[in-house]
PDB file of C-alpha atoms in Angstrom:
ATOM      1  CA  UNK T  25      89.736 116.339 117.254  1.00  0.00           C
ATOM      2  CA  UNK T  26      88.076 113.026 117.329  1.00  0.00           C
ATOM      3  CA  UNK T  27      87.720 110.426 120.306  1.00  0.00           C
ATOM      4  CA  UNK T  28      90.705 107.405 120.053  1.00  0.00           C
ATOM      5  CA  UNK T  29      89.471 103.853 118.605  1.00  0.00           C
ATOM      6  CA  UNK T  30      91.156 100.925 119.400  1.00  0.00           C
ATOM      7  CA  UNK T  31      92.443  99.612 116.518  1.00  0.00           C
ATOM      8  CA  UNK T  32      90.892  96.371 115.195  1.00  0.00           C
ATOM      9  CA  UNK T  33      92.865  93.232 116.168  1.00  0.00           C
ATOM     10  CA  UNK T  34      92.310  92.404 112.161  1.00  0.00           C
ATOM     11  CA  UNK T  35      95.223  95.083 111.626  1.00  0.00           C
ATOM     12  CA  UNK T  36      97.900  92.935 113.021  1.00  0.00           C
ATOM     13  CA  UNK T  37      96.314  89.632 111.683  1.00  0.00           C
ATOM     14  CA  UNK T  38      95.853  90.442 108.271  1.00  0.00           C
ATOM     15  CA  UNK T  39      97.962  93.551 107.890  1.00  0.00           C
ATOM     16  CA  UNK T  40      96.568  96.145 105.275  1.00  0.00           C
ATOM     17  CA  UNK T  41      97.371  97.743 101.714  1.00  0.00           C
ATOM     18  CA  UNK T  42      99.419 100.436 100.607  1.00  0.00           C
ATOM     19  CA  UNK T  43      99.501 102.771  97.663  1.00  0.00           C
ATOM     20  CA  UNK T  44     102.819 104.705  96.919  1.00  0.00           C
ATOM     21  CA  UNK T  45     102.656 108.526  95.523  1.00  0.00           C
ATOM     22  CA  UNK T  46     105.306 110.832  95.070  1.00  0.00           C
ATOM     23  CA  UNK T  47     106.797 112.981  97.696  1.00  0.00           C
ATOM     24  CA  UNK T  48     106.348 116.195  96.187  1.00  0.00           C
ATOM     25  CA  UNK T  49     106.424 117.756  99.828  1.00  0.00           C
ATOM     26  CA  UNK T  50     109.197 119.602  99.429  1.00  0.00           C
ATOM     27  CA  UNK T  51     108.839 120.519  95.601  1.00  0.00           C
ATOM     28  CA  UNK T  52     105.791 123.226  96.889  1.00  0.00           C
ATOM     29  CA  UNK T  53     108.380 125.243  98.911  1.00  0.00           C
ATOM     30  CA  UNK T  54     107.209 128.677  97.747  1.00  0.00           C
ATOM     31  CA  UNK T  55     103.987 128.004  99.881  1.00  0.00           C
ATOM     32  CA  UNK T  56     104.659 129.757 103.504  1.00  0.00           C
ATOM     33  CA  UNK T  57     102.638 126.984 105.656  1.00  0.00           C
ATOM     34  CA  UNK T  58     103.394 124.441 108.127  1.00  0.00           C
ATOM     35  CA  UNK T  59     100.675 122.314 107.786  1.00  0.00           C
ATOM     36  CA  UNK T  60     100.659 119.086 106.811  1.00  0.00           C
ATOM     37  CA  UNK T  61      98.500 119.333 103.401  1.00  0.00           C
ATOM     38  CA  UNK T  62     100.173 116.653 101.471  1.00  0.00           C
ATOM     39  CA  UNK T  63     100.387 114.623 103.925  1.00  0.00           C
ATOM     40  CA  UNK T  64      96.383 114.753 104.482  1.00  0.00           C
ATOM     41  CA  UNK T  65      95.928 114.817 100.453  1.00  0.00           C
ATOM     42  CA  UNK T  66      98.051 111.505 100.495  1.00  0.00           C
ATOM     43  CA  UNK T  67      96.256 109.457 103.002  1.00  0.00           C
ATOM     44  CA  UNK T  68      92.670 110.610 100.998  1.00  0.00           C
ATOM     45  CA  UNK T  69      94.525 109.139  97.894  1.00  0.00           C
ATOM     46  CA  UNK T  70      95.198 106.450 100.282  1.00  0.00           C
ATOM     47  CA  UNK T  71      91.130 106.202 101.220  1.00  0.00           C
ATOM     48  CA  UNK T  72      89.680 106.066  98.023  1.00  0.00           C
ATOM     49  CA  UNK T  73      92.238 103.518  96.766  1.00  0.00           C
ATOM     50  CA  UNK T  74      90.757 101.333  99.528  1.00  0.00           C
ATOM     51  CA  UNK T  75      94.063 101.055 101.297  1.00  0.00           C
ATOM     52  CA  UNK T  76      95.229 102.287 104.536  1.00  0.00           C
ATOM     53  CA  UNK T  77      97.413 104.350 104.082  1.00  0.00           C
ATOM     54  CA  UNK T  78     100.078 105.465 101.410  1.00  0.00           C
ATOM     55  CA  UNK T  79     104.351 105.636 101.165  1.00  0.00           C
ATOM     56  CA  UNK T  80     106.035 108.209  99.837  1.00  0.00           C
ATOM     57  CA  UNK T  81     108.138 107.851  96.682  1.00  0.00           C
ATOM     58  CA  UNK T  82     111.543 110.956  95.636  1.00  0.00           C
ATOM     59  CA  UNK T  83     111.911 111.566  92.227  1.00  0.00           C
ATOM     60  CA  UNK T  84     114.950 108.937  92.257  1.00  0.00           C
ATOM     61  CA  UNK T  85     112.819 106.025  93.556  1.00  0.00           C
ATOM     62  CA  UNK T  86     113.655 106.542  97.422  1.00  0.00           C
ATOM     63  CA  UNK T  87     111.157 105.311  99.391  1.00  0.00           C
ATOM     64  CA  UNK T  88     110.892 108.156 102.465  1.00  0.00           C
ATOM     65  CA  UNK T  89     108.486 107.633 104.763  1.00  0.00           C
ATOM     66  CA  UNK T  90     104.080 107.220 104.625  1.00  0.00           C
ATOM     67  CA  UNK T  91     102.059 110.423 105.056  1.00  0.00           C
ATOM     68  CA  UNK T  92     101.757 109.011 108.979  1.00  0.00           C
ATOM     69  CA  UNK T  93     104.061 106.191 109.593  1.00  0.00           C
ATOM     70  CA  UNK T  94     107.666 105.297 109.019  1.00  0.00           C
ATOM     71  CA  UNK T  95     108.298 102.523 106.775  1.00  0.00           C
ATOM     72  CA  UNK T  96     110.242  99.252 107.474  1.00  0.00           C
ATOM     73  CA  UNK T  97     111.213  96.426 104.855  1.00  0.00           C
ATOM     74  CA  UNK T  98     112.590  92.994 104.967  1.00  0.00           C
ATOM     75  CA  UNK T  99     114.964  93.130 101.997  1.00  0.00           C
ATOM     76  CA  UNK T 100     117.398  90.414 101.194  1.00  0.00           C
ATOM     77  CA  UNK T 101     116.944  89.259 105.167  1.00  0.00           C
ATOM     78  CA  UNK T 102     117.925  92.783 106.498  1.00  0.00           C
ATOM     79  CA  UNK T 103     115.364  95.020 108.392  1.00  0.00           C
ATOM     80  CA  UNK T 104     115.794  98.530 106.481  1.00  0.00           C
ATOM     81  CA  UNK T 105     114.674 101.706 106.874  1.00  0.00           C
ATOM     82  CA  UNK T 106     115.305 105.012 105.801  1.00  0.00           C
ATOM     83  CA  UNK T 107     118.045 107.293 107.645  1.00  0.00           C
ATOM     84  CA  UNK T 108     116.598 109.682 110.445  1.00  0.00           C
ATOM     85  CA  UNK T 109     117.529 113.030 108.624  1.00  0.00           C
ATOM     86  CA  UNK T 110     115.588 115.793 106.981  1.00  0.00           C
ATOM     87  CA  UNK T 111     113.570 114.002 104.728  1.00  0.00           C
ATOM     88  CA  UNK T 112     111.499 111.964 107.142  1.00  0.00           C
ATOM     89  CA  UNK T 113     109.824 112.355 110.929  1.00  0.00           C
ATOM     90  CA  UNK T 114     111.488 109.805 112.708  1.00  0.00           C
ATOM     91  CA  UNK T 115     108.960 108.666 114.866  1.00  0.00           C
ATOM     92  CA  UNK T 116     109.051 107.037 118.684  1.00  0.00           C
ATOM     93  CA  UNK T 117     108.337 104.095 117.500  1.00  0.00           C
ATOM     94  CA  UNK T 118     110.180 103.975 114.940  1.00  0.00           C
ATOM     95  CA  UNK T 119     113.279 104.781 117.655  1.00  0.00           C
ATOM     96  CA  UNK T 120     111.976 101.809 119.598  1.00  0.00           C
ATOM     97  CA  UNK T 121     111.551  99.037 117.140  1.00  0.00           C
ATOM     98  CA  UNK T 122     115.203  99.980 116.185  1.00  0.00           C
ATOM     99  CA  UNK T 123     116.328  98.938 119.623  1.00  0.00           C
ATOM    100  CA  UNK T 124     114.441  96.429 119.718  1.00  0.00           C
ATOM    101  CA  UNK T 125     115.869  94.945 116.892  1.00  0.00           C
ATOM    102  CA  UNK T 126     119.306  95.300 117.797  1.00  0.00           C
ATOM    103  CA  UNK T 127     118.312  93.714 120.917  1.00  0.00           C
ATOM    104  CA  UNK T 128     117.453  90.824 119.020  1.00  0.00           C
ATOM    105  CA  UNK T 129     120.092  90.537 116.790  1.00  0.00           C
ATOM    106  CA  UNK T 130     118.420  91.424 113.907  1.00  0.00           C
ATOM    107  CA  UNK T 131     120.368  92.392 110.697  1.00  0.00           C
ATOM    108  CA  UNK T 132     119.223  95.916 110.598  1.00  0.00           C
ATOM    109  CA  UNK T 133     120.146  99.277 108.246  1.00  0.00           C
ATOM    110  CA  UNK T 134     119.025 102.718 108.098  1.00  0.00           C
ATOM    111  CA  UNK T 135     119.797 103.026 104.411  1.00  0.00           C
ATOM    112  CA  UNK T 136     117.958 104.430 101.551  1.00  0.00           C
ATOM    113  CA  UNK T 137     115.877 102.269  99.605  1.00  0.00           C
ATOM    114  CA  UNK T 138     114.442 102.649  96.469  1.00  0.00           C
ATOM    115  CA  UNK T 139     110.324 101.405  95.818  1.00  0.00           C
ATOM    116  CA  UNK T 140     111.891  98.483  93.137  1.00  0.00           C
ATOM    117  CA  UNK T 141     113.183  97.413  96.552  1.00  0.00           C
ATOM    118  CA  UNK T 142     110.355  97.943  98.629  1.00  0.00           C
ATOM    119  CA  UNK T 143     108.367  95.646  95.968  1.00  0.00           C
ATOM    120  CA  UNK T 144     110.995  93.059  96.723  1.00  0.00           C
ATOM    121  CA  UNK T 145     110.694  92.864 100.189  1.00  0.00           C
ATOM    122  CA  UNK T 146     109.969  89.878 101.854  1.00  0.00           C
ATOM    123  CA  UNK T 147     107.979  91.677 104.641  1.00  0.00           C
ATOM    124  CA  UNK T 148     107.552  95.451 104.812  1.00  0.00           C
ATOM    125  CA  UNK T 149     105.323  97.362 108.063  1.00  0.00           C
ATOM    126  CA  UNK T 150     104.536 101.044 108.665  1.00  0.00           C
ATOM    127  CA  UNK T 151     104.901 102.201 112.743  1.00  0.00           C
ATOM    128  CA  UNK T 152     103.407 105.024 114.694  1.00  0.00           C
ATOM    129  CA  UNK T 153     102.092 105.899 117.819  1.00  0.00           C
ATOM    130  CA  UNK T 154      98.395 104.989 117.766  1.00  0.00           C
ATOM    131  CA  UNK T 155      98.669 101.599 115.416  1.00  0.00           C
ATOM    132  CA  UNK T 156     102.339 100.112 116.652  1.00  0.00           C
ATOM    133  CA  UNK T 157     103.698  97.866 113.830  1.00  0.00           C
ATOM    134  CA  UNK T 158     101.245  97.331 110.766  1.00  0.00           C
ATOM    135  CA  UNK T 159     101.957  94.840 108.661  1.00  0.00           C
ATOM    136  CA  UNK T 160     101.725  95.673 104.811  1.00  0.00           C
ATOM    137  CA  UNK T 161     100.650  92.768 102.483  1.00  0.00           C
ATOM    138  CA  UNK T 162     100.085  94.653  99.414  1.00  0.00           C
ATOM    139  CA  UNK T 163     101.399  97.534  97.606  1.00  0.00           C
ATOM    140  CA  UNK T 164      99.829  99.026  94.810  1.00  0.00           C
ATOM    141  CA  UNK T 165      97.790  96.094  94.401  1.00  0.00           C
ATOM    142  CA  UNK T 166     100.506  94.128  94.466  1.00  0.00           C
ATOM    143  CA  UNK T 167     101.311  91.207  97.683  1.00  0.00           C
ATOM    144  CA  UNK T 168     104.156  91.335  99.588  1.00  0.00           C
ATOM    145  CA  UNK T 169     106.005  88.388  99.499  1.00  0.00           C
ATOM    146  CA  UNK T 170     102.736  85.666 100.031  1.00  0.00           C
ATOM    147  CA  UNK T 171     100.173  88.327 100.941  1.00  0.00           C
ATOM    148  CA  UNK T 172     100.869  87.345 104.775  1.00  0.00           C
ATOM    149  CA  UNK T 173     102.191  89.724 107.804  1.00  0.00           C
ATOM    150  CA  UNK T 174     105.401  87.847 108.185  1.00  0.00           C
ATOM    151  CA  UNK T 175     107.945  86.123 110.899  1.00  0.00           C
ATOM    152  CA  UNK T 176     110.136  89.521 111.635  1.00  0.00           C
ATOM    153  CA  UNK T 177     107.057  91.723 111.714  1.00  0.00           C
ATOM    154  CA  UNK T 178     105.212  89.665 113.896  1.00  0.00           C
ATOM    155  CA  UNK T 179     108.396  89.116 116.057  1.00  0.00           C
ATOM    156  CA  UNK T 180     108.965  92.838 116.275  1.00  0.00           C
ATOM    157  CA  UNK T 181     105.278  93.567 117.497  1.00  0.00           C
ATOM    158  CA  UNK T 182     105.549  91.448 119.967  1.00  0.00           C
ATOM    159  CA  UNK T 183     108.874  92.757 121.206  1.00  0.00           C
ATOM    160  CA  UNK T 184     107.362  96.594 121.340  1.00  0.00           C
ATOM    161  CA  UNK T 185     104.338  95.506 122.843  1.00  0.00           C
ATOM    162  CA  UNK T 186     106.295  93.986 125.969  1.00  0.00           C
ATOM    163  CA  UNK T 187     108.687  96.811 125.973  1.00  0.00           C
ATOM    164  CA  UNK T 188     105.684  99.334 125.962  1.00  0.00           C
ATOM    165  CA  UNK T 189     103.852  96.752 128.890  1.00  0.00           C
ATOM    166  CA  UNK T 190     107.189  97.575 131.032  1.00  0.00           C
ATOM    167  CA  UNK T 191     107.725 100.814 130.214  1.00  0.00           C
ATOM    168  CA  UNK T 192     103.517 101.150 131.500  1.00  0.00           C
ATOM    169  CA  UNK T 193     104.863  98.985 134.245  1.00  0.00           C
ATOM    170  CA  UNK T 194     107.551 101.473 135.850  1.00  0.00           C
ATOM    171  CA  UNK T 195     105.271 104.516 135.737  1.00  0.00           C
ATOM    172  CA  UNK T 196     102.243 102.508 137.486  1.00  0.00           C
ATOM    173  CA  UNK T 197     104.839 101.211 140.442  1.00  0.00           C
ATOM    174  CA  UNK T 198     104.051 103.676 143.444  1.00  0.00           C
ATOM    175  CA  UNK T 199     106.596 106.191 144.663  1.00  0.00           C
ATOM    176  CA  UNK T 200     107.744 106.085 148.002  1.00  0.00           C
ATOM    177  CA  UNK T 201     109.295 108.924 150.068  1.00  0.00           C
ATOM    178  CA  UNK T 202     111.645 108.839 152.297  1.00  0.00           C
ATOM    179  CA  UNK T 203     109.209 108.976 155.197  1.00  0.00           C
ATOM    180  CA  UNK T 204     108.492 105.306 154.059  1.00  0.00           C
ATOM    181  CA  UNK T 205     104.592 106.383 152.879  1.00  0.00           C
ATOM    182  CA  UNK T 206     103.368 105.606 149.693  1.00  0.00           C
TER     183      UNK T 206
END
């Protein structure tokens, strides 16, 4: 257990780098454990790649999810991700971004992907609880599109952030009971 750091405002800004690795979490299934090994040996590949955190790659090319985020890409102008089903935890905030996309009328699939695609993108961000929508502006060394967080994930972080400021807002508003006390 550790104490919680606020992120640095330089993860939204700049947006941080990514390493793929295959998803050989379900290939060690003669191992009786529920931890989340892999998923701990990924993000130290991650570490001493010097990038924050790494994506998950099947044997056919399917990008999954990253070893503590879901992943997101801009391809072709539609906001894709893959399908909530046994292959991936399908985070909170994953759930909410997908609302709030639809709320904004973004194209939007949950689709499989493959990482050919994912090195395509024009934008592509990781989500979670603690670090919201990261922007990812290389992979494998690679940029993203220019190298720059980009117009959807920027738009998208913004639309969490005041849907998390209102969802703060209803549980701070005081109760009242019927008495008419506070």
């Amino acid at each position: 257990v550790t104490h919680f750091h606020q992120p640095d405002p330089s993860l939204w800004e700049d947006g941080i780098s990514v390493i793929t690795t295959p998803d050989g979490r379900w290939d060690k299934c003669h191992v009786k454990s529920i931890s989340l090994l892999a998923n701990i040996l990924a993000k130290h590949l991650a570490r001493e790649a010097g990038a924050g955190e790494a994506i998950f790659i099947r044997d056919n090319g399917v990008v999954t999810e990253a070893a503590s985020s879901n992943v997101f890409a801009v391809i072709d102008g539609t906001l894709m991700t893959h399908p909530a089903n046994n292959r991936i935890l399908a985070g909170i905030t994953r759930r909410y971004v997908l609302e709030i996309a639809r709320t904004q009328n973004l194209p939007l699939r949950e689709d499989f992907f493959t990482i050919d695609d994912l090195r395509r993108a024009q934008e592509v961000f990781l989500t979670n609880s603690i670090q919201e929508l990261v922007p990812v502006v290389r992979i494998d060394g690679q940029p993203v599109a220019d190298g720059r967080p980009g117009p959807v994930t920027r738009r998208l972080l913004t639309g969490y952030r005041h849907r998390l400021a209102e969802e703060l807002n209803k549980q701070a508003e005081p109760v009242v009971s019927s008495g008419g006390e506070k």
